[in-house]
mmCIF file of C-alpha atoms in Angstrom:
data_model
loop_
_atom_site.group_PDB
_atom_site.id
_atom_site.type_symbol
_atom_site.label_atom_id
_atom_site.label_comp_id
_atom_site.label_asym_id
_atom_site.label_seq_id
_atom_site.Cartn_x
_atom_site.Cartn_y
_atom_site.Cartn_z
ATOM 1 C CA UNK A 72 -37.786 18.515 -31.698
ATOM 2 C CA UNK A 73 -34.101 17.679 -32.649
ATOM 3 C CA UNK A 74 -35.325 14.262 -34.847
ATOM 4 C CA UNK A 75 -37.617 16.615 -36.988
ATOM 5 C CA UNK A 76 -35.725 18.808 -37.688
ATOM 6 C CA UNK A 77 -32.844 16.318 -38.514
ATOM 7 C CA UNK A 78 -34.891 14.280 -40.975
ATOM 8 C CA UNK A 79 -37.099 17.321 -42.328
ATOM 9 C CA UNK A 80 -38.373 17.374 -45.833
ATOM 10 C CA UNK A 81 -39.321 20.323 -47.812
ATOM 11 C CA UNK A 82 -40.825 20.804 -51.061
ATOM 12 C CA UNK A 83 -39.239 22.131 -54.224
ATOM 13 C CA UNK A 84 -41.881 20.800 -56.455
ATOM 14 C CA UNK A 85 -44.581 18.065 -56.361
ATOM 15 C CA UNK A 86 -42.249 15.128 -56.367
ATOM 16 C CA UNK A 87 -39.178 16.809 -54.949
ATOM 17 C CA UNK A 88 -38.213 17.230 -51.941
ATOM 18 C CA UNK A 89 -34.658 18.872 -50.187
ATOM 19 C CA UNK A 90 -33.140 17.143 -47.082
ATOM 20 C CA UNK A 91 -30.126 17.761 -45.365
ATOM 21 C CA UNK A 92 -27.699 14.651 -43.779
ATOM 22 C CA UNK A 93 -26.338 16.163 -40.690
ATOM 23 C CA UNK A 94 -23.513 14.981 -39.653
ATOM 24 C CA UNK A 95 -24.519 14.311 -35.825
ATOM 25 C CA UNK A 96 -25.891 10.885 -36.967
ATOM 26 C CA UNK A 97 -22.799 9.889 -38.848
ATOM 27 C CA UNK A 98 -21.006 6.954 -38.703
ATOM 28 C CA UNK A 99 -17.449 8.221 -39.794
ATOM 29 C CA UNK A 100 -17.921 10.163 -42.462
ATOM 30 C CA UNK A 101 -21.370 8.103 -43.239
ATOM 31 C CA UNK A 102 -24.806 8.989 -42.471
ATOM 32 C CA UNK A 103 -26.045 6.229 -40.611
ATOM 33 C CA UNK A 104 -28.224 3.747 -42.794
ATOM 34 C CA UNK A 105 -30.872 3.935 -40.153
ATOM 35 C CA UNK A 106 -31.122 7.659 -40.184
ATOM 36 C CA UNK A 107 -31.005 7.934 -44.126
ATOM 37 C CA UNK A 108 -33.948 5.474 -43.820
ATOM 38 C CA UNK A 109 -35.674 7.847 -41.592
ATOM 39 C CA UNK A 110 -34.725 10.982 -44.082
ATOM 40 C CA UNK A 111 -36.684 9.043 -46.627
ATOM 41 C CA UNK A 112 -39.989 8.122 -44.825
ATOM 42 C CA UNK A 113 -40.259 11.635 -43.962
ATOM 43 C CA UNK A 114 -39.671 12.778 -47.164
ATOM 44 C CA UNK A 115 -42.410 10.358 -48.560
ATOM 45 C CA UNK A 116 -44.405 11.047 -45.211
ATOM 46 C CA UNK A 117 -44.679 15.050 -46.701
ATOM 47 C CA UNK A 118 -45.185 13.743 -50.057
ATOM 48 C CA UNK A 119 -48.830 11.873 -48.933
ATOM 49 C CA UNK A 120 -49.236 14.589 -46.951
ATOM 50 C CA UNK A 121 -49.393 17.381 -49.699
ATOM 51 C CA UNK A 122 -49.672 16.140 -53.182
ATOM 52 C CA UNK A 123 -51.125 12.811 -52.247
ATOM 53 C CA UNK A 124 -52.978 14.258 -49.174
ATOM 54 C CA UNK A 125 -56.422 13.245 -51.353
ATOM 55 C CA UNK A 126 -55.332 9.593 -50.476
ATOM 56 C CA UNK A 127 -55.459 10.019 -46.612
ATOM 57 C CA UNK A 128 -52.640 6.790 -46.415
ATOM 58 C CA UNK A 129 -50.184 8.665 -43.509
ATOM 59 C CA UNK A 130 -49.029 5.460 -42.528
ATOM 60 C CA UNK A 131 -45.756 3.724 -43.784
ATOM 61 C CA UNK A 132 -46.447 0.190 -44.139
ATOM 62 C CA UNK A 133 -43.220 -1.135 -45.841
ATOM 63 C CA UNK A 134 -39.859 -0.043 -47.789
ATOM 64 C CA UNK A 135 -37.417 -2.071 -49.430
ATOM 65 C CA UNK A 136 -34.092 0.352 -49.884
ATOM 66 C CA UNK A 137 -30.999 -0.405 -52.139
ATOM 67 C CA UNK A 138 -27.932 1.301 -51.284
ATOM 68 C CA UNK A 139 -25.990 2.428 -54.107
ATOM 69 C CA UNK A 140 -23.095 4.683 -52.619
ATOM 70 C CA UNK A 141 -21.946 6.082 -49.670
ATOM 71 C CA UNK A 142 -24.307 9.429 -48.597
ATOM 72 C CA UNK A 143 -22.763 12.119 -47.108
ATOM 73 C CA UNK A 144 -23.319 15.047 -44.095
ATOM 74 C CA UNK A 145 -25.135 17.685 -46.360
ATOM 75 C CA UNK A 146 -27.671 18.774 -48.685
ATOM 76 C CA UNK A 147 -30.016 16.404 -50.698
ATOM 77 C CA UNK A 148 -33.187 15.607 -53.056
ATOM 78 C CA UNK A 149 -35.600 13.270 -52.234
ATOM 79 C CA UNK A 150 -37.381 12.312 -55.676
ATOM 80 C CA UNK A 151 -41.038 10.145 -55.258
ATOM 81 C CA UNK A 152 -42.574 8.734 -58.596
ATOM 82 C CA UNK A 153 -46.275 7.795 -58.105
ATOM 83 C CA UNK A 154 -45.808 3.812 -59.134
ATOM 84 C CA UNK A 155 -49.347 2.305 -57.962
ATOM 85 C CA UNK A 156 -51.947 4.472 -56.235
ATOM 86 C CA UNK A 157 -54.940 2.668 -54.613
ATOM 87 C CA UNK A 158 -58.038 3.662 -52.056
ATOM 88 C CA UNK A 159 -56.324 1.291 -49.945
ATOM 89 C CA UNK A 160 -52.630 0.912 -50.553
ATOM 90 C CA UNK A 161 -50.380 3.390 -52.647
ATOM 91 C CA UNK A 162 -46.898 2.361 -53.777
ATOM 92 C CA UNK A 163 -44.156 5.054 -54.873
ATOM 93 C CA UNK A 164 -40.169 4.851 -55.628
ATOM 94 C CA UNK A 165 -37.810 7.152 -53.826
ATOM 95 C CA UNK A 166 -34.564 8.275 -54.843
ATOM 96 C CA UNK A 167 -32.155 10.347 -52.585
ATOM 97 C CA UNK A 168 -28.945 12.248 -54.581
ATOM 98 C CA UNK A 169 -26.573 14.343 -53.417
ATOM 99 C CA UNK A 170 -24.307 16.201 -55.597
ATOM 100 C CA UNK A 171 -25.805 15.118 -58.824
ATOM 101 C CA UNK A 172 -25.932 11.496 -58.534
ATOM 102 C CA UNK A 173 -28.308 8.765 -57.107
ATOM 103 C CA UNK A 174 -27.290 7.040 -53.696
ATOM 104 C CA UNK A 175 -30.143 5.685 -52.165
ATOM 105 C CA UNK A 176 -33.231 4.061 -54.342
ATOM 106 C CA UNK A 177 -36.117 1.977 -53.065
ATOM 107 C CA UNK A 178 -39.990 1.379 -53.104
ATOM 108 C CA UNK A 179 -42.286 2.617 -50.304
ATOM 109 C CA UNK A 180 -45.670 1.277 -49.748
ATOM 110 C CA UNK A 181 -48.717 3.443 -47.674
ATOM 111 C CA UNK A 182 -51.734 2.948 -46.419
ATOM 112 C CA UNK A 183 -54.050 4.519 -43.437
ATOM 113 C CA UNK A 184 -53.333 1.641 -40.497
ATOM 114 C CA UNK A 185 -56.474 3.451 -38.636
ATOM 115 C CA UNK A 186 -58.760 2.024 -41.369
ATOM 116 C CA UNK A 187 -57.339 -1.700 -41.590
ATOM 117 C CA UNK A 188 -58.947 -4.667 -41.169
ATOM 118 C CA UNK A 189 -59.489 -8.081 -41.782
ATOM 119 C CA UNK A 190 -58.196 -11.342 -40.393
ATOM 120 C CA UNK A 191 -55.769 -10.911 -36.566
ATOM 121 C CA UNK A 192 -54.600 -14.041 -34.958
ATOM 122 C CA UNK A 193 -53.159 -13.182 -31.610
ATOM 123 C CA UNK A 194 -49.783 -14.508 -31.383
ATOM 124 C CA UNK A 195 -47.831 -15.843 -28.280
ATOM 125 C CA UNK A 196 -46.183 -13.082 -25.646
ATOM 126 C CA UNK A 197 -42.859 -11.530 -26.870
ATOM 127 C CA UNK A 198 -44.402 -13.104 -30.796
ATOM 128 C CA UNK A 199 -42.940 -16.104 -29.295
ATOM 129 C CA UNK A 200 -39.237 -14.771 -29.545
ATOM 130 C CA UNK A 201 -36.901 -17.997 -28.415
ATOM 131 C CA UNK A 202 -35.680 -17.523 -26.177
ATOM 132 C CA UNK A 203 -37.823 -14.994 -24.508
ATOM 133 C CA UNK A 204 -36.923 -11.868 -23.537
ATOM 134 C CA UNK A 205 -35.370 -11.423 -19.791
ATOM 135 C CA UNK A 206 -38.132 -9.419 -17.652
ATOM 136 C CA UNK A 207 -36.819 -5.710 -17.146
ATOM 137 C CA UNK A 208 -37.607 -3.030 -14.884
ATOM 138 C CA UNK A 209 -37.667 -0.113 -16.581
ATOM 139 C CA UNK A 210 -37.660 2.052 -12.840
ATOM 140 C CA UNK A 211 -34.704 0.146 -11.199
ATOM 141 C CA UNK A 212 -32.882 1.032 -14.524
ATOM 142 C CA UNK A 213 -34.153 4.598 -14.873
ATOM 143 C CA UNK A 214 -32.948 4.607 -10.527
ATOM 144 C CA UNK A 215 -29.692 2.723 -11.319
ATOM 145 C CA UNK A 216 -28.587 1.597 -14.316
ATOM 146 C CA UNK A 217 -29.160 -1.701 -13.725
ATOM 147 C CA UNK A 218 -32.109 -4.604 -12.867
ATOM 148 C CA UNK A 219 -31.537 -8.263 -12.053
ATOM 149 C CA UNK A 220 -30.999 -8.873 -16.095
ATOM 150 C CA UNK A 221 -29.966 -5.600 -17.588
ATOM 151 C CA UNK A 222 -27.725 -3.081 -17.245
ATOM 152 C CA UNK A 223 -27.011 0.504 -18.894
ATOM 153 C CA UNK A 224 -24.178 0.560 -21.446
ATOM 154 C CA UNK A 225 -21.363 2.950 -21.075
ATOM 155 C CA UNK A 226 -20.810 5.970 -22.849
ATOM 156 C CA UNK A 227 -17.276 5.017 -23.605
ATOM 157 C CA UNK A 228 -18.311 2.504 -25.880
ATOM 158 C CA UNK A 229 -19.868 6.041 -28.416
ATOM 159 C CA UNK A 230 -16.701 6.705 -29.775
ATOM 160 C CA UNK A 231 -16.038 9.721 -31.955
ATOM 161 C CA UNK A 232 -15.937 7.440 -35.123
ATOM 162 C CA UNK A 233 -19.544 6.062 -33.960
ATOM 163 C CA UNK A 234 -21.142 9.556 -32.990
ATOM 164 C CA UNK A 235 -24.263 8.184 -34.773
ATOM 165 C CA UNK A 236 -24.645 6.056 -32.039
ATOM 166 C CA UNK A 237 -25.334 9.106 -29.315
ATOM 167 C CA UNK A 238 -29.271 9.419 -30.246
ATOM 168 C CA UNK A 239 -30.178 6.193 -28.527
ATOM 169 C CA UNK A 240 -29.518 4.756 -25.066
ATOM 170 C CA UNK A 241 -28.652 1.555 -24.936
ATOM 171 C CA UNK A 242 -29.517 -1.297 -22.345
ATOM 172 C CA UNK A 243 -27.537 -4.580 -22.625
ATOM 173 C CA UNK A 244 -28.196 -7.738 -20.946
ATOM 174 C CA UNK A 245 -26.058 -8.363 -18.300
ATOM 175 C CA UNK A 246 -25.198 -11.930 -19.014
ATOM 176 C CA UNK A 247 -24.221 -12.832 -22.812
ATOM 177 C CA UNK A 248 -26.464 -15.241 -23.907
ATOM 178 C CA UNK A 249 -25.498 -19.278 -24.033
ATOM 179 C CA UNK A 250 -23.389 -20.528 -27.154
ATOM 180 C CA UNK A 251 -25.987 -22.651 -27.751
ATOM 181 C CA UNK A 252 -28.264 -19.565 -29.254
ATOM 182 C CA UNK A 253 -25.136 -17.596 -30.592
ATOM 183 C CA UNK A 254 -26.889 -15.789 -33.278
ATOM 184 C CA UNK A 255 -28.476 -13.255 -31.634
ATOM 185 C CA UNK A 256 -28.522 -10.195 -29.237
ATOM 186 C CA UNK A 257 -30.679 -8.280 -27.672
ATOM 187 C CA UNK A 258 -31.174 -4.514 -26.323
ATOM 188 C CA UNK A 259 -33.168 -2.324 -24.952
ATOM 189 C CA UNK A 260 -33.232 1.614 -26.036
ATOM 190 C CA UNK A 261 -34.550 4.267 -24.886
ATOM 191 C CA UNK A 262 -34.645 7.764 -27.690
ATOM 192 C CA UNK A 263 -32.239 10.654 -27.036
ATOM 193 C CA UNK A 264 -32.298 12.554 -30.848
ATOM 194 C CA UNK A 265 -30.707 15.775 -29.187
ATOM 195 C CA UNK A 266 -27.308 13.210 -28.808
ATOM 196 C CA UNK A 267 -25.247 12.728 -25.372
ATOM 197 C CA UNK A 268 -25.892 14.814 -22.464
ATOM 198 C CA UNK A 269 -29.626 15.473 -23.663
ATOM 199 C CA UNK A 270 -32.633 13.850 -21.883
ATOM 200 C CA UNK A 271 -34.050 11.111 -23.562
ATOM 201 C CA UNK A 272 -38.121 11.879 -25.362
ATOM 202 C CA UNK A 273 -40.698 9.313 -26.221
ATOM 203 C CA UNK A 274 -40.089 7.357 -29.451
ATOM 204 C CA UNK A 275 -41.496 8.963 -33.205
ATOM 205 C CA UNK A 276 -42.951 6.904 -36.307
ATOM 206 C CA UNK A 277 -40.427 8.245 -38.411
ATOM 207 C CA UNK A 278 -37.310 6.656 -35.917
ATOM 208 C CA UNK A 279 -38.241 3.751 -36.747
ATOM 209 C CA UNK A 280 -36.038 3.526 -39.779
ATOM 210 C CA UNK A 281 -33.305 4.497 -37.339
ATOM 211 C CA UNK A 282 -33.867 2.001 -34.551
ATOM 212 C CA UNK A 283 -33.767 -0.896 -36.818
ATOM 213 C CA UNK A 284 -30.282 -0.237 -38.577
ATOM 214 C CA UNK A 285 -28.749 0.423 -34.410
ATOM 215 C CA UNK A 286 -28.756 -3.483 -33.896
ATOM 216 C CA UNK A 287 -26.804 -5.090 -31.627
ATOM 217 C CA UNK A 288 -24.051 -7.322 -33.174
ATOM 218 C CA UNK A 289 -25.469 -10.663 -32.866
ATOM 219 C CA UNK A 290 -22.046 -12.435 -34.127
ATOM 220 C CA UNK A 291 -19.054 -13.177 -32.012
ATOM 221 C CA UNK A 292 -15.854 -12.975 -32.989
ATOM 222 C CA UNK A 293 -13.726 -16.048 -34.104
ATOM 223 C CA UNK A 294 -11.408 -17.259 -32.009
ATOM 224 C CA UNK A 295 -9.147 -17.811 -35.225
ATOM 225 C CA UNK A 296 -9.140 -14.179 -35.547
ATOM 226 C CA UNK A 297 -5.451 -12.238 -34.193
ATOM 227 C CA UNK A 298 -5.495 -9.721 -31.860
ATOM 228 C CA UNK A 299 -4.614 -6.922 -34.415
ATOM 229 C CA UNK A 300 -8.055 -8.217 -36.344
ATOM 230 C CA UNK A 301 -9.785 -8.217 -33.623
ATOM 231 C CA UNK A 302 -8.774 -4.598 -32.402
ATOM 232 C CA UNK A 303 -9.133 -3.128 -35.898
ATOM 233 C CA UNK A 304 -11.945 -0.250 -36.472
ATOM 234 C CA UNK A 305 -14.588 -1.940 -38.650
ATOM 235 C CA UNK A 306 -17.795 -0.328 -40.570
ATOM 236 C CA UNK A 307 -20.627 -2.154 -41.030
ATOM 237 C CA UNK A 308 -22.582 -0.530 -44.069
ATOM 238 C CA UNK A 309 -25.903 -0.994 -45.290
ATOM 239 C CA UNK A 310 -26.186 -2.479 -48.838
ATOM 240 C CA UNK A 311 -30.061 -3.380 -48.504
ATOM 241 C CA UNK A 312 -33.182 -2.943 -45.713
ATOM 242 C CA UNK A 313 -36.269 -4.244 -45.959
ATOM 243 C CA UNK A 314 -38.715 -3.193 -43.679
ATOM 244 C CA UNK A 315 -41.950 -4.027 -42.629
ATOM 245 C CA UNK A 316 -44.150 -1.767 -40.057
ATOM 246 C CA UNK A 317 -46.893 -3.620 -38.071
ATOM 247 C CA UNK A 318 -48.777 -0.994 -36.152
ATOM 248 C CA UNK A 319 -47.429 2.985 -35.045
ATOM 249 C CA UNK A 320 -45.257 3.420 -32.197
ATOM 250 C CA UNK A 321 -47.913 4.385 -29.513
ATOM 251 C CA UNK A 322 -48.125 7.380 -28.101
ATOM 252 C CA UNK A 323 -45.528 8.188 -25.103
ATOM 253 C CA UNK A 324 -43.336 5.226 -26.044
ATOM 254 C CA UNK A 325 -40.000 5.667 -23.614
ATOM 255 C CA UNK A 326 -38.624 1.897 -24.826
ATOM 256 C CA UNK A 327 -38.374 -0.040 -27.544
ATOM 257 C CA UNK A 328 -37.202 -4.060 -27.686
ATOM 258 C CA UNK A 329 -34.923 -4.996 -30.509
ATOM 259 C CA UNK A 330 -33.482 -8.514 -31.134
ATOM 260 C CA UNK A 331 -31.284 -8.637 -33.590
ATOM 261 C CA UNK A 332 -30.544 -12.179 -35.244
ATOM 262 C CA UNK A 333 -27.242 -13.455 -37.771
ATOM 263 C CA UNK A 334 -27.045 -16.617 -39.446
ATOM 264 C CA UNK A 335 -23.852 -16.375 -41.023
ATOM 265 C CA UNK A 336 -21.201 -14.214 -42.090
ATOM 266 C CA UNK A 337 -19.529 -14.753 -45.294
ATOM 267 C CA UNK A 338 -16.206 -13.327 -46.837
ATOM 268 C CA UNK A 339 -17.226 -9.986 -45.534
ATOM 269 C CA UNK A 340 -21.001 -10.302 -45.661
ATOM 270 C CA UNK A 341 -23.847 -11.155 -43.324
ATOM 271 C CA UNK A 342 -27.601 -10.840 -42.665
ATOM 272 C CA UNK A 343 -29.063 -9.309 -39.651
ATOM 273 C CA UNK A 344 -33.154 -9.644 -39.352
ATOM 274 C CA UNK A 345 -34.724 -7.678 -36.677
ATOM 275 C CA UNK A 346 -37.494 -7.622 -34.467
ATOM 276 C CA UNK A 347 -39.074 -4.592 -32.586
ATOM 277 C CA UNK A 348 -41.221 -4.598 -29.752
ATOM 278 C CA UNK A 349 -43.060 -1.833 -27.574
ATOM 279 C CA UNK A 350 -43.113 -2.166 -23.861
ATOM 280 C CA UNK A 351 -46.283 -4.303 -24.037
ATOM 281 C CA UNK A 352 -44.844 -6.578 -25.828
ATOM 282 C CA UNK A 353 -46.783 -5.571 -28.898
ATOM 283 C CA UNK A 354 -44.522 -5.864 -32.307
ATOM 284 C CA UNK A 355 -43.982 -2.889 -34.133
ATOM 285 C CA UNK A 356 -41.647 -3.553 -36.345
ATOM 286 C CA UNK A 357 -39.400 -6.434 -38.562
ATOM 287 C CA UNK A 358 -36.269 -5.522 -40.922
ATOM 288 C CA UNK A 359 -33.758 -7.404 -42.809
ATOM 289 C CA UNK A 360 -30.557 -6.037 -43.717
ATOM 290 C CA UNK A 361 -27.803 -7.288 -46.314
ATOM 291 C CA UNK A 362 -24.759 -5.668 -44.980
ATOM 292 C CA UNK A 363 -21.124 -5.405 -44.935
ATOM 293 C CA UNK A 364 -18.065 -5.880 -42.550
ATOM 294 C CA UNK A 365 -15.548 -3.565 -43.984
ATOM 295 C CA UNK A 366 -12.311 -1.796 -42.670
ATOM 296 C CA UNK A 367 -13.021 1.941 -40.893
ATOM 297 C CA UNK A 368 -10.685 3.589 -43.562
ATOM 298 C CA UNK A 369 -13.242 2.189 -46.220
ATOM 299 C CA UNK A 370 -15.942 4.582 -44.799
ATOM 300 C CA UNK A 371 -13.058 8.027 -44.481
ATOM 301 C CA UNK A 372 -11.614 7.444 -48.084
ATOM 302 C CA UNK A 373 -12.151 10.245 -50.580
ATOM 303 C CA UNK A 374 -15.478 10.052 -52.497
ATOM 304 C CA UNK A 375 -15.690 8.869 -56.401
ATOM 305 C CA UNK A 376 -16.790 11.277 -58.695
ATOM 306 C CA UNK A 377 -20.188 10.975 -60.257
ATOM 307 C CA UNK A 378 -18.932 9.685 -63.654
ATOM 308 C CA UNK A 379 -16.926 7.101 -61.677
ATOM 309 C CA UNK A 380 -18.513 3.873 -61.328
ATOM 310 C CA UNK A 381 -18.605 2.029 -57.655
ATOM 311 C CA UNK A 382 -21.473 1.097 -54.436
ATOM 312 C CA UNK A 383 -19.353 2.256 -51.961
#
C-alpha cells in the first residue's frame, strides 16, 4: 500500500532506524507535520516489533513531539532510546535527523490496548461534542457529492503548494457554522494515500498522526485584515503535537470525524485541539497542536546549516 511504503521504517541497528520524507506529502517544501508524525510511530511501531517484540505493547497510546526545524523530502534516521519499560506500559524518546542534525524529538508511550482494562464510563453520543455533529450520509455523498448537510470539497482548493493535502478527501459542511460557536470546524475525510486521481482505502493506525495535523481551520479571518493579507499564501507549521490514542481505528474504516477547535490566535500563534471520531461515533483519537501562521516564502527559503542555530 502507498501509506506503508511512504512512512516505512527499516533497521540499521537496534535503535536506528532509516526513513525517507517523500515529497508527495509536502507542504511546500515541508513534509507535512502530520505525516512526519506518522514516519515516527512507524518507526517506533518496528522498534516494539523487533527489539522490544518481548514486550508484546503494538499499540501507540500517546506522543508528545517538539519540532525543532523544518524536515525535508528525503532520507532520514529515526533514533528510539528505551526511557521506561514496563509489563504494561513502555515509554521511549524518538529523534528524527536528516543531514546530520536533529529536527524532530519527542516521547512515545506503548502498551497492548487488547489487554486493557479497568474503569469505562460510557460517555454521551458524538463524546458530547457541542454542538453535535450534522447527521451525514455517507451513500448520498459517495452517489453525489453532497447530503442535506455536507458536501464534497473541490479539488481546486489542493493547490500545488498544498500537494500534502491530496491523500485525504475532504467533506465540508455545507453551511458555516453560527458566529456564535466561531472556534471551530468540522470535516469529514475519507483516506486516499496513493494522492489525487487514486481510489480512496480504509483508514491505517499509523494515519492517524496524519489525520490529526489535516484540520480544518477553525479561525476566520478578521475583517481588519486588507485584501492583499487576506490573499497572501500562508504556512501553518507545527511547533508541538500532543497526541493521545483512545482505541485502534477498526478494521475497514472508510471515514473518519475530525473537529478541529481555536481559542485564539496571537501575534502569529494559535492552538488547535482536535477530536477524532469513527463512523460509530466511537472516539479514536484527541491532539493538541502549538502552531504557527507564517508567510509561504518562510516554508521555500534556503535551509540553515547544521552549525547555524534556528526552529524553523
Amino acid at each position: 500500500m502507498a501509506f506503508q511504503r511512504s512512512v516505512e521504517a527499516t533497521p540499521l541497528s537496534s535503535h536506528t532506524y532509516s526513513v525517507s520524507l517523500d515529497a508527495e506529502w509536502c507542504i511546500g517544501s515541508v513534509p507535512n507535520g502530520g505525516y512526519v508524525t506518522s514516519t515516527i510511530i512507524s518507526a517506533v511501531n518496528k522498534h516494539f516489533a523487533t527489539t522490544l517484540a518481548r514486550l508484546g505493547q503494538p499499540d501507540t497510546m500517546s506522543m508528545q513531539l517538539q519540532f525543532l526545524r523544518r524536515t525535508h523530502a528525503g532520507a532520514g534516521v529515526v533514533t528510539v532510546a528505551d526511557v521506561k519499560l514496563g509489563s504494561g506500559i513502555s515509554v521511549v524518546h524518538a529523534t528524527l535527523s536528516q543531514d546530520g542534525r536533529d529536527e524532530v524529538q519527542g516521547y512515545v508511550t506503548h502498551m497492548n490496548f487488547s489487554k486493557e482494562a479497568g474503569l469505562s464510563i460510557p460517555t454521551e453520543p458524538h463524546c458530547g461534542l457541542l454542538p453535535a455533529p450534522k447527521p451525514i450520509d455517507f451513500s448520498a455523498i459517495d452517489a453525489s457529492g453532497r447530503d442535506a448537510h455536507w458536501h464534497t470539497q473541490r479539488e481546486a482548493a489542493i493547490t500545488k503548494f498544498r500537494k500534502g493535502m491530496q491523500h485525504l478527501v475532504f467533506v465540508k459542511p455545507n453551511v458555516v457554522q453560527d458566529a456564535g460557536f466561531a472556534g471551530f470546524a468540522d470535516q469529514w475525510v475519507r483516506f486516499r494515500p496513493g494522492g489525487q486521481g487514486s481510489p480512496t482505502v480504509p483508514f491505517v493506525q499509523e494515519a492517524i498522526g496524519y489525520v490529526v495535523d489535516m484540520f480544518p481551520l477553525a479561525f476566520r479571518e478578521s475583517p481588519h485584515m486588507s485584501q492583499e493579507e487576506k490573499m497572501a499564501p500562508r504556512w501553518y507549521p507545527t511547533v508541538l503535537l500532543n497526541l493521545d490514542i483512545k482505541r485502534r481505528i477498526p478494521d475497514g474504516t472508510e471515514w473518519l470525524y475530525v473537529r478541529a477547535t481555536t481559542v485564539e490566535v496571537h501575534n502569529g500563534r494559535f492552538d488547535i485541539q482536535v477530536v477524532v471520531l469513527d463512523q460509530a461515533g466511537s472516539l479514536i483519537a484527541l491532539s493538541n497542536h502549538v502552531t504557527l501562521v507564517l508567510g509561504a516564502e518562510r516554508n521555500l527559503a534556503a535551509r540553515k546549516k547544521p552549525s547555524e542555530a534556528g526552529k524553523l
